[in-house]
């Protein structure tokens, strides 16, 4: 991934593959990379992890969009969905985001923390060394803080880096008296200052959709959050195209979903520094089309791939499998797919210190038991890493 352009289409010939290579790490960072024999000659006394078999070493994956802090499942919603019920039928039967809010509100912070750790650990074993985690199933002061605290504490109990985002603007909670606009004012003037004061998150997200918040109320909200110093990301164009325009206007780090994006939205993203994050797990979970990743890349956008792991629309949470599936459907090259899981996903989080095997970067990487990197996508996610390192430390999990 070293030196790959952060925007636009990529060909596999652009991948820099080091045969018989090695990496030297110190204090959690990569300090040298190159031919194994040369590195050994230069560092004769070093502690070594030499694999037992030929392996492909990749940078750790960055999952730049998840909702892995939640309680309860929504398998009832899923059963209704595959039986052909509409979004509205499911909501009327007590399903949807509000169901997860009710369950997440009821549970203790420590329980929420533990289940977040379990999901983060599963992700880590599958090579995901940095994970963004959103709030958004609390939607009141105490419960949003509970979620963000649970994420912050979970970060001490998993090898993965966890990066939190406040998604209090997921939907207007049913028990809030007032309009969508009133609710966003409450988030802006009551919740966000407290989160800032307590250093509970640096990022703010919003779900822009007819059923959540429209572009016209979202724009001033995001502008104000940005002025407060928060990084911005947007749930955009999932069912109707209206979020991307706002995301680009407020210079969001990323616009995520994009299943309903058209030519106009693609051109806006291509002409901006906002990363287009596609979420194949949500397409699979909802039985809906994929985001136009191929067209986004050809237009010149930066495309990242994330899992959207959540109890409702994307319960699977297998990032590599989802990336393999969208790459086959959308015709993404291996280089585009891996860039979307690493450097470009790091860019979506505003991180420049990870996502490539390159001197100075975090020493986060994963080894696969094959000598041909093409095998990994070929097996469509069934080939998992045999070893994962975080900040240069080999982590063995039970
Ligand atoms: O990214 N689109 C909105 N939010 C989530 C779904 C959350 C849920 O259904 O619980 C998403 O798909
Ligand atoms: Fe999401």
XYZ file of C-alpha atoms and ligand atoms in Angstrom:
411
model
C 0.000 0.000 0.000
C 3.023 2.269 0.428
C 2.856 5.223 -1.917
C -0.510 4.365 -3.500
C -2.568 7.382 -4.559
C -5.404 8.043 -2.118
C -7.935 8.795 -4.857
C -9.087 7.148 -8.061
C -8.821 3.781 -9.813
C -5.883 1.456 -9.106
C -4.376 -1.479 -10.930
C -2.705 -4.444 -9.287
C 0.573 -3.531 -11.009
C 0.706 -0.510 -8.706
C 1.030 -2.740 -5.627
C 4.548 -2.830 -4.291
C 5.137 -6.466 -3.456
C 8.301 -7.350 -1.563
C 9.302 -10.980 -2.104
C 11.123 -12.671 0.808
C 10.525 -9.535 2.755
C 10.638 -8.549 6.376
C 9.632 -5.727 8.666
C 11.570 -4.288 11.619
C 9.544 -2.616 14.355
C 10.500 -0.563 17.360
C 8.246 0.963 19.986
C 5.119 0.101 18.011
C 6.274 1.627 14.731
C 7.743 0.248 11.526
C 11.411 1.309 11.411
C 12.625 -0.691 8.414
C 11.129 -2.790 5.649
C 12.741 -4.636 2.795
C 14.467 -7.879 1.848
C 14.605 -10.240 4.823
C 18.304 -11.114 4.424
C 19.344 -7.455 4.221
C 17.299 -6.593 7.307
C 18.813 -9.507 9.210
C 22.334 -8.423 8.273
C 21.619 -4.881 9.432
C 19.917 -5.963 12.684
C 21.678 -9.210 13.718
C 20.540 -9.176 17.375
C 16.868 -8.581 16.794
C 14.018 -10.720 18.257
C 12.413 -12.475 15.329
C 8.984 -13.798 14.414
C 9.761 -16.002 11.473
C 6.614 -17.701 10.151
C 6.581 -21.487 9.908
C 5.255 -21.338 6.361
C 5.318 -18.949 3.415
C 3.034 -16.053 4.334
C 1.615 -12.897 2.867
C 1.901 -9.936 5.226
C -0.677 -7.173 4.856
C -1.268 -3.991 6.838
C -3.973 -4.410 9.498
C -7.420 -3.555 8.172
C -9.133 -0.346 9.262
C -12.924 -0.666 9.652
C -13.939 2.982 9.436
C -17.704 2.534 10.056
C -19.279 0.274 12.688
C -22.000 0.288 15.322
C -20.588 -2.585 17.451
C -21.664 -1.045 20.766
C -25.251 -2.264 21.273
C -27.380 -4.696 23.212
C -29.837 -7.237 21.861
C -30.294 -8.711 18.423
C -32.782 -7.804 15.723
C -33.265 -11.293 14.309
C -37.022 -10.737 14.454
C -36.604 -7.789 12.038
C -34.439 -9.956 9.810
C -36.986 -12.784 9.704
C -39.699 -10.287 8.747
C -37.439 -8.717 6.102
C -36.595 -12.003 4.368
C -40.299 -12.865 4.491
C -40.892 -9.748 2.410
C -42.110 -7.209 4.996
C -41.361 -3.544 4.354
C -39.309 -1.158 6.478
C -42.563 0.380 7.669
C -44.144 -2.980 8.598
C -41.045 -3.784 10.637
C -41.088 -0.414 12.418
C -44.812 -0.825 13.180
C -44.100 -4.220 14.729
C -41.678 -2.515 17.131
C -38.492 -3.161 15.135
C -35.897 -0.871 13.587
C -33.303 1.393 15.235
C -35.678 2.250 18.102
C -35.747 -1.394 19.200
C -31.953 -1.347 19.645
C -32.232 1.984 21.466
C -34.698 0.492 23.962
C -32.471 -2.532 24.608
C -29.250 -0.510 24.792
C -30.778 1.980 27.216
C -31.755 -0.838 29.592
C -28.341 -2.447 29.881
C -25.496 -1.545 32.261
C -22.390 0.249 30.975
C -20.154 -2.696 31.919
C -22.286 -5.160 29.929
C -22.183 -2.876 26.918
C -18.430 -2.537 27.346
C -17.951 -6.321 27.478
C -19.995 -7.069 24.373
C -18.143 -4.308 22.503
C -14.838 -5.921 23.527
C -16.044 -9.327 22.313
C -16.970 -7.959 18.895
C -13.744 -5.922 18.659
C -11.726 -9.032 19.542
C -13.466 -11.093 16.872
C -12.680 -8.340 14.379
C -9.052 -8.234 15.557
C -8.619 -11.973 14.984
C -9.874 -11.366 11.456
C -7.162 -8.777 10.863
C -8.994 -5.566 11.766
C -6.591 -3.582 13.948
C -8.428 -0.213 13.964
C -12.199 0.061 14.417
C -14.460 3.085 14.380
C -17.429 2.635 16.755
C -20.520 4.849 16.816
C -22.920 5.707 19.596
C -26.481 6.303 18.414
C -28.463 3.662 20.313
C -28.695 5.868 23.396
C -30.301 9.068 22.122
C -30.584 10.681 25.554
C -27.911 12.307 27.683
C -27.249 9.422 30.070
C -27.392 6.694 27.417
C -25.224 8.443 24.802
C -22.617 9.076 27.506
C -22.945 5.465 28.667
C -22.241 4.238 25.133
C -19.250 6.528 24.582
C -17.806 5.615 27.990
C -18.325 1.914 27.230
C -16.392 2.369 23.962
C -13.603 4.308 25.696
C -13.218 1.615 28.388
C -13.518 -1.216 25.836
C -10.456 0.255 24.116
C -8.371 -0.773 27.152
C -9.548 -4.386 26.879
C -9.016 -5.174 23.192
C -5.837 -5.025 21.118
C -7.663 -3.075 18.386
C -7.610 0.709 18.373
C -11.186 1.943 18.898
C -12.169 5.362 17.570
C -15.551 6.604 18.742
C -18.092 8.776 16.929
C -21.184 10.462 18.372
C -24.226 9.440 16.340
C -26.844 10.997 18.626
C -28.338 12.242 15.333
C -29.272 8.679 14.302
C -33.012 9.433 14.573
C -35.170 11.708 16.685
C -35.911 9.609 19.766
C -39.580 8.732 20.125
C -39.690 10.149 23.643
C -38.293 13.560 22.652
C -40.904 16.273 22.673
C -40.191 18.665 19.819
C -39.179 18.697 16.179
C -36.128 17.158 14.481
C -34.604 20.613 14.534
C -35.262 20.989 18.280
C -33.574 17.640 18.896
C -30.482 18.636 16.895
C -30.344 21.882 18.885
C -30.375 19.809 22.059
C -27.515 17.627 20.740
C -25.562 20.734 19.759
C -26.052 22.794 22.897
C -26.399 20.173 25.635
C -24.759 16.916 24.596
C -21.781 17.872 22.399
C -20.279 20.427 24.835
C -20.318 17.768 27.562
C -18.701 15.181 25.270
C -16.012 17.692 24.413
C -15.393 18.661 28.023
C -14.951 15.003 28.986
C -12.986 14.104 25.854
C -15.488 11.363 25.013
C -15.251 11.698 21.231
C -13.769 13.833 18.477
C -16.219 12.882 15.756
C -19.864 13.595 14.903
C -22.112 11.673 12.485
C -25.713 12.128 11.297
C -28.182 9.936 9.391
C -29.505 12.070 6.525
C -32.695 10.472 5.215
C -36.435 11.195 5.005
C -37.011 8.945 8.022
C -34.197 10.543 10.047
C -32.889 14.093 9.371
C -33.303 16.031 6.131
C -30.436 17.831 4.401
C -31.826 21.225 5.387
C -31.726 20.548 9.146
C -28.504 18.534 8.933
C -26.437 21.256 7.248
C -26.480 23.915 10.007
C -26.090 21.170 12.626
C -22.930 19.807 10.992
C -21.541 23.288 10.360
C -21.940 24.116 14.049
C -20.424 20.775 15.154
C -17.498 21.396 12.822
C -16.990 24.872 14.298
C -16.873 23.242 17.727
C -13.885 21.257 16.463
C -15.501 17.888 15.738
C -14.541 15.867 12.666
C -17.616 15.169 10.557
C -18.897 12.035 8.866
C -22.333 11.424 7.333
C -24.703 8.483 6.707
C -25.462 9.617 3.157
C -27.601 8.452 0.212
C -28.603 5.096 1.723
C -32.161 5.106 0.369
C -32.452 8.560 -1.238
C -29.680 10.814 -2.566
C -29.449 13.786 -0.247
C -26.583 13.332 2.178
C -23.548 13.563 -0.096
C -24.161 17.164 -1.048
C -24.224 18.111 2.640
C -21.153 15.995 3.444
C -19.093 17.660 0.717
C -20.347 21.117 1.653
C -19.287 20.755 5.303
C -15.989 19.098 4.270
C -16.828 15.843 6.029
C -13.999 13.303 6.291
C -16.320 10.733 4.761
C -19.756 10.153 3.232
C -20.900 6.618 3.968
C -23.440 4.188 2.385
C -24.045 5.809 -1.075
C -26.256 2.990 -2.361
C -28.592 5.614 -3.885
C -25.882 7.975 -5.171
C -26.225 9.102 -8.772
C -23.990 10.932 -11.264
C -24.256 14.215 -9.380
C -23.192 12.736 -6.038
C -20.379 10.747 -7.668
C -19.019 13.911 -9.290
C -19.242 15.816 -5.993
C -17.277 13.142 -4.143
C -14.695 12.836 -6.925
C -14.094 16.576 -6.774
C -13.701 16.653 -3.004
C -11.449 15.368 -0.257
C -14.356 13.468 1.338
C -13.816 9.688 1.276
C -16.669 7.637 -0.218
C -17.238 4.758 2.205
C -19.178 1.819 0.789
C -20.885 -0.636 3.152
C -21.530 -3.975 1.407
C -22.641 -5.528 4.722
C -25.710 -3.272 4.745
C -26.538 -4.192 1.135
C -26.261 -7.883 2.053
C -28.291 -7.484 5.243
C -31.075 -5.522 3.579
C -31.007 -7.376 0.263
C -30.337 -4.145 -1.604
C -27.980 -3.009 -4.388
C -24.347 -2.169 -3.654
C -23.035 1.372 -3.715
C -21.544 2.295 -7.136
C -17.947 1.731 -6.072
C -16.640 1.187 -9.610
C -18.131 4.421 -10.895
C -16.871 6.325 -7.863
C -13.305 5.107 -8.462
C -13.436 5.762 -12.204
C -14.660 9.300 -11.524
C -11.641 9.812 -9.251
C -13.088 9.450 -5.731
C -11.335 7.881 -2.770
C -13.278 4.702 -1.913
C -13.042 2.878 1.409
C -14.886 -0.313 2.360
C -16.334 -0.739 5.859
C -18.559 -3.309 7.569
C -21.291 -1.100 9.102
C -21.523 -3.962 11.658
C -24.760 -3.261 13.538
C -27.678 -5.265 14.960
C -30.149 -4.125 12.283
C -28.984 -3.772 8.711
C -25.538 -5.419 8.905
C -25.351 -8.155 11.550
C -22.628 -10.249 9.841
C -19.636 -8.060 10.571
C -17.161 -9.997 8.405
C -15.231 -7.164 6.749
C -12.970 -9.247 4.498
C -15.858 -11.384 3.219
C -17.914 -8.284 2.465
C -14.996 -6.615 0.683
C -14.458 -9.752 -1.425
C -18.150 -9.861 -2.329
C -18.382 -6.201 -3.395
C -15.122 -6.477 -5.325
C -16.603 -9.335 -7.383
C -19.926 -7.543 -7.903
C -18.530 -4.093 -8.670
C -15.303 -5.221 -10.392
C -12.803 -3.695 -8.014
C -9.180 -4.703 -8.483
C -7.316 -6.285 -5.585
C -5.351 -3.044 -5.246
C -8.566 -1.007 -4.986
C -10.073 -3.466 -2.518
C -7.033 -3.558 -0.213
C -6.534 0.211 -0.428
C -10.193 0.545 0.588
C -9.570 -1.643 3.619
C -6.340 0.070 4.660
C -4.890 3.474 3.631
C -8.080 4.860 2.195
C -10.081 3.705 5.230
C -7.479 5.377 7.460
C -7.975 8.581 5.456
C -11.722 8.335 6.187
C -10.797 8.534 9.874
C -8.317 11.359 9.310
C -5.409 9.019 10.166
C -2.134 9.176 8.268
C -0.161 6.879 10.580
C -1.550 3.490 9.484
C -2.786 1.425 6.578
C 0.509 0.726 4.800
C 3.670 -1.251 5.483
C 5.883 1.780 5.434
C 8.581 3.234 7.694
C 7.047 5.496 10.344
C 3.625 3.835 10.271
C 2.043 1.930 13.171
C 3.321 -1.655 13.193
C -0.152 -3.184 12.710
C -0.156 -6.145 10.371
C -1.534 -9.592 9.620
C -0.150 -12.755 8.013
C -2.053 -15.146 5.757
C -0.845 -18.712 5.170
C -0.257 -18.475 1.431
C 2.525 -17.305 -0.817
C 0.174 -15.602 -3.292
C -1.696 -12.489 -2.144
C -4.395 -13.138 -4.754
C -5.545 -16.216 -2.774
C -6.985 -13.999 -0.049
C -9.779 -12.395 -2.090
C -10.139 -15.576 -4.147
C -11.351 -17.434 -1.056
C -13.840 -14.603 -0.504
C -13.175 -14.095 3.156
C -12.882 -17.743 4.251
C -9.099 -17.478 4.428
C -8.411 -15.638 7.674
C -5.076 -14.372 9.025
C -3.023 -16.867 11.011
C -1.305 -14.137 13.022
C -2.129 -10.510 13.792
C 0.304 -7.958 15.231
C -0.658 -4.731 16.973
C 2.002 -2.042 17.396
C 4.657 -4.649 16.653
C 3.354 -7.177 19.203
C 2.135 -10.566 18.064
C -1.222 -11.063 19.726
C -2.476 -14.560 20.414
C -6.124 -14.701 21.383
C -7.961 -17.596 22.999
O -25.710 2.362 8.971
N -28.583 3.791 8.364
C -28.647 3.980 9.559
N -27.988 3.343 10.497
C -27.465 2.041 10.458
C -28.475 1.025 10.777
C -28.639 0.976 12.191
C -29.708 0.035 12.617
O -30.553 -0.392 11.825
O -29.681 -0.259 13.814
C -26.736 1.745 9.171
O -27.137 0.899 8.368
Fe -24.055 2.844 9.771
